[in-house]
Amino acid sequence: MIRAKDKTYQGRCHCGFLTFSVVANIDHARVCNCSICSKRGTMNFRVPNDALTLNTPLDGLTLYQWGSKTAKDYFCPNCGILGFRRPSLPTKEEQERGIQPFEAGQ
């Protein structure tokens, strides 16, 4: 669902193989405390399925999973840049607070 304050952002990896766009009102960023994000010092912003448009098919990217294998990191197979992540499902506590599962666009 596109809202009046939403803006379209274009993203790509270093070499340009992985390209995507996101429609969102990015008014904050969150810090993930997983081992990978902690080491990279990344901040992120979650968007719903219909806000992400991938111009590079998922099967053209390199998938990395670790631990419980519930989150999925997609990397460019050429330059190695992490383009985006499909986060893990919300915990029981998050679901009780009304947080819905994230479903990235295919």
PDB file of C-alpha atoms in Angstrom:
ATOM      1  CA  MET A   1       0.000   0.000   0.000  1.00  0.00           C
ATOM      2  CA  ILE A   2       1.562   3.290  -1.097  1.00  0.00           C
ATOM      3  CA  ARG A   3       0.945   6.294   1.143  1.00  0.00           C
ATOM      4  CA  ALA A   4       1.339  10.020   0.414  1.00  0.00           C
ATOM      5  CA  LYS A   5       4.646  10.314   2.320  1.00  0.00           C
ATOM      6  CA  ASP A   6       6.212   7.321   0.591  1.00  0.00           C
ATOM      7  CA  LYS A   7       9.191   7.827  -1.687  1.00  0.00           C
ATOM      8  CA  THR A   8      10.817   5.454  -4.162  1.00  0.00           C
ATOM      9  CA  TYR A   9      14.426   4.537  -3.368  1.00  0.00           C
ATOM     10  CA  GLN A  10      16.694   2.789  -5.872  1.00  0.00           C
ATOM     11  CA  GLY A  11      19.307   0.337  -4.635  1.00  0.00           C
ATOM     12  CA  ARG A  12      22.089  -1.678  -6.187  1.00  0.00           C
ATOM     13  CA  CYS A  13      25.195  -3.590  -5.335  1.00  0.00           C
ATOM     14  CA  HIS A  14      28.692  -2.288  -6.103  1.00  0.00           C
ATOM     15  CA  CYS A  15      28.938  -3.849  -9.562  1.00  0.00           C
ATOM     16  CA  GLY A  16      25.313  -3.144 -10.543  1.00  0.00           C
ATOM     17  CA  PHE A  17      24.223  -6.755 -11.061  1.00  0.00           C
ATOM     18  CA  LEU A  18      21.736  -6.647  -8.157  1.00  0.00           C
ATOM     19  CA  THR A  19      19.200  -3.839  -8.505  1.00  0.00           C
ATOM     20  CA  PHE A  20      15.976  -3.132  -6.676  1.00  0.00           C
ATOM     21  CA  SER A  21      13.599  -0.374  -5.645  1.00  0.00           C
ATOM     22  CA  VAL A  22      11.762   0.230  -2.390  1.00  0.00           C
ATOM     23  CA  VAL A  23       8.700   2.401  -1.852  1.00  0.00           C
ATOM     24  CA  ALA A  24       8.595   3.590   1.749  1.00  0.00           C
ATOM     25  CA  ASN A  25       8.536   6.482   4.180  1.00  0.00           C
ATOM     26  CA  ILE A  26      11.878   5.794   5.845  1.00  0.00           C
ATOM     27  CA  ASP A  27      11.469   7.708   9.081  1.00  0.00           C
ATOM     28  CA  HIS A  28      13.723   5.558  11.271  1.00  0.00           C
ATOM     29  CA  ALA A  29      16.285   2.787  11.116  1.00  0.00           C
ATOM     30  CA  ARG A  30      16.712  -0.084  13.490  1.00  0.00           C
ATOM     31  CA  VAL A  31      19.817  -1.766  14.759  1.00  0.00           C
ATOM     32  CA  CYS A  32      19.863  -5.548  14.472  1.00  0.00           C
ATOM     33  CA  ASN A  33      21.811  -7.377  17.140  1.00  0.00           C
ATOM     34  CA  CYS A  34      22.454 -10.597  15.209  1.00  0.00           C
ATOM     35  CA  SER A  35      26.083 -11.648  14.875  1.00  0.00           C
ATOM     36  CA  ILE A  36      26.300 -10.657  11.203  1.00  0.00           C
ATOM     37  CA  CYS A  37      24.738  -7.196  11.529  1.00  0.00           C
ATOM     38  CA  SER A  38      26.712  -6.503  14.702  1.00  0.00           C
ATOM     39  CA  LYS A  39      29.980  -7.203  12.884  1.00  0.00           C
ATOM     40  CA  ARG A  40      28.949  -5.122   9.865  1.00  0.00           C
ATOM     41  CA  GLY A  41      27.510  -2.255  11.917  1.00  0.00           C
ATOM     42  CA  THR A  42      24.385  -2.184   9.784  1.00  0.00           C
ATOM     43  CA  MET A  43      21.067  -0.511  10.367  1.00  0.00           C
ATOM     44  CA  ASN A  44      17.913  -1.550   8.564  1.00  0.00           C
ATOM     45  CA  PHE A  45      14.337  -0.661   7.735  1.00  0.00           C
ATOM     46  CA  ARG A  46      11.704  -3.318   7.121  1.00  0.00           C
ATOM     47  CA  VAL A  47       9.260  -2.980   4.263  1.00  0.00           C
ATOM     48  CA  PRO A  48       6.217  -5.080   3.342  1.00  0.00           C
ATOM     49  CA  ASN A  49       6.119  -7.445   0.380  1.00  0.00           C
ATOM     50  CA  ASP A  50       4.607  -5.026  -2.085  1.00  0.00           C
ATOM     51  CA  ALA A  51       7.108  -2.249  -1.284  1.00  0.00           C
ATOM     52  CA  LEU A  52      10.129  -4.148  -2.655  1.00  0.00           C
ATOM     53  CA  THR A  53      10.669  -4.631  -6.386  1.00  0.00           C
ATOM     54  CA  LEU A  54      13.567  -6.875  -7.330  1.00  0.00           C
ATOM     55  CA  ASN A  55      15.022  -6.323 -10.781  1.00  0.00           C
ATOM     56  CA  THR A  56      17.368  -9.275 -10.312  1.00  0.00           C
ATOM     57  CA  PRO A  57      15.683 -12.663  -9.785  1.00  0.00           C
ATOM     58  CA  LEU A  58      16.281 -14.324  -6.410  1.00  0.00           C
ATOM     59  CA  ASP A  59      17.734 -17.392  -8.109  1.00  0.00           C
ATOM     60  CA  GLY A  60      20.454 -15.168  -9.590  1.00  0.00           C
ATOM     61  CA  LEU A  61      21.663 -14.169  -6.106  1.00  0.00           C
ATOM     62  CA  THR A  62      23.720 -16.014  -3.533  1.00  0.00           C
ATOM     63  CA  LEU A  63      21.747 -17.064  -0.457  1.00  0.00           C
ATOM     64  CA  TYR A  64      23.413 -17.276   2.948  1.00  0.00           C
ATOM     65  CA  GLN A  65      21.747 -18.662   6.074  1.00  0.00           C
ATOM     66  CA  TRP A  66      23.134 -19.427   9.491  1.00  0.00           C
ATOM     67  CA  GLY A  67      22.029 -20.689  12.906  1.00  0.00           C
ATOM     68  CA  SER A  68      18.314 -21.511  12.797  1.00  0.00           C
ATOM     69  CA  LYS A  69      18.272 -20.837   9.032  1.00  0.00           C
ATOM     70  CA  THR A  70      15.129 -18.740   9.371  1.00  0.00           C
ATOM     71  CA  ALA A  71      16.571 -15.454   8.072  1.00  0.00           C
ATOM     72  CA  LYS A  72      17.870 -15.268   4.504  1.00  0.00           C
ATOM     73  CA  ASP A  73      20.632 -12.937   3.320  1.00  0.00           C
ATOM     74  CA  TYR A  74      20.885 -12.375  -0.432  1.00  0.00           C
ATOM     75  CA  PHE A  75      24.270 -11.355  -1.835  1.00  0.00           C
ATOM     76  CA  CYS A  76      25.459 -10.352  -5.277  1.00  0.00           C
ATOM     77  CA  PRO A  77      27.340 -13.379  -6.693  1.00  0.00           C
ATOM     78  CA  ASN A  78      29.829 -11.055  -8.420  1.00  0.00           C
ATOM     79  CA  CYS A  79      30.864  -8.343  -5.936  1.00  0.00           C
ATOM     80  CA  GLY A  80      29.594  -9.934  -2.702  1.00  0.00           C
ATOM     81  CA  ILE A  81      27.481  -6.998  -1.494  1.00  0.00           C
ATOM     82  CA  LEU A  82      24.532  -7.892   0.744  1.00  0.00           C
ATOM     83  CA  GLY A  83      21.534  -6.504  -1.133  1.00  0.00           C
ATOM     84  CA  PHE A  84      18.794  -7.350   1.321  1.00  0.00           C
ATOM     85  CA  ARG A  85      17.600  -9.771   3.970  1.00  0.00           C
ATOM     86  CA  ARG A  86      14.413 -11.680   4.532  1.00  0.00           C
ATOM     87  CA  PRO A  87      14.247 -11.609   8.322  1.00  0.00           C
ATOM     88  CA  SER A  88      13.230 -14.532  10.472  1.00  0.00           C
ATOM     89  CA  LEU A  89       9.655 -14.962  11.620  1.00  0.00           C
ATOM     90  CA  PRO A  90       8.573 -12.890  14.624  1.00  0.00           C
ATOM     91  CA  THR A  91       9.031 -14.516  18.018  1.00  0.00           C
ATOM     92  CA  LYS A  92       5.989 -15.625  20.016  1.00  0.00           C
ATOM     93  CA  GLU A  93       6.250 -12.425  22.067  1.00  0.00           C
ATOM     94  CA  GLU A  94       6.399 -10.265  18.918  1.00  0.00           C
ATOM     95  CA  GLN A  95       3.377 -12.064  17.473  1.00  0.00           C
ATOM     96  CA  GLU A  96       1.456 -11.437  20.717  1.00  0.00           C
ATOM     97  CA  ARG A  97       2.239  -7.712  20.265  1.00  0.00           C
ATOM     98  CA  GLY A  98       0.743  -7.868  16.761  1.00  0.00           C
ATOM     99  CA  ILE A  99       3.945  -7.949  14.697  1.00  0.00           C
ATOM    100  CA  GLN A 100       3.235  -9.784  11.448  1.00  0.00           C
ATOM    101  CA  PRO A 101       5.643 -12.079   9.577  1.00  0.00           C
ATOM    102  CA  PHE A 102       7.701 -10.462   6.821  1.00  0.00           C
ATOM    103  CA  GLU A 103       7.215 -11.865   3.328  1.00  0.00           C
ATOM    104  CA  ALA A 104       9.603 -10.550   0.683  1.00  0.00           C
ATOM    105  CA  GLY A 105       8.433 -10.283  -2.892  1.00  0.00           C
ATOM    106  CA  GLN A 106       9.391 -13.036  -5.251  1.00  0.00           C
TER     107      GLN A 106
END
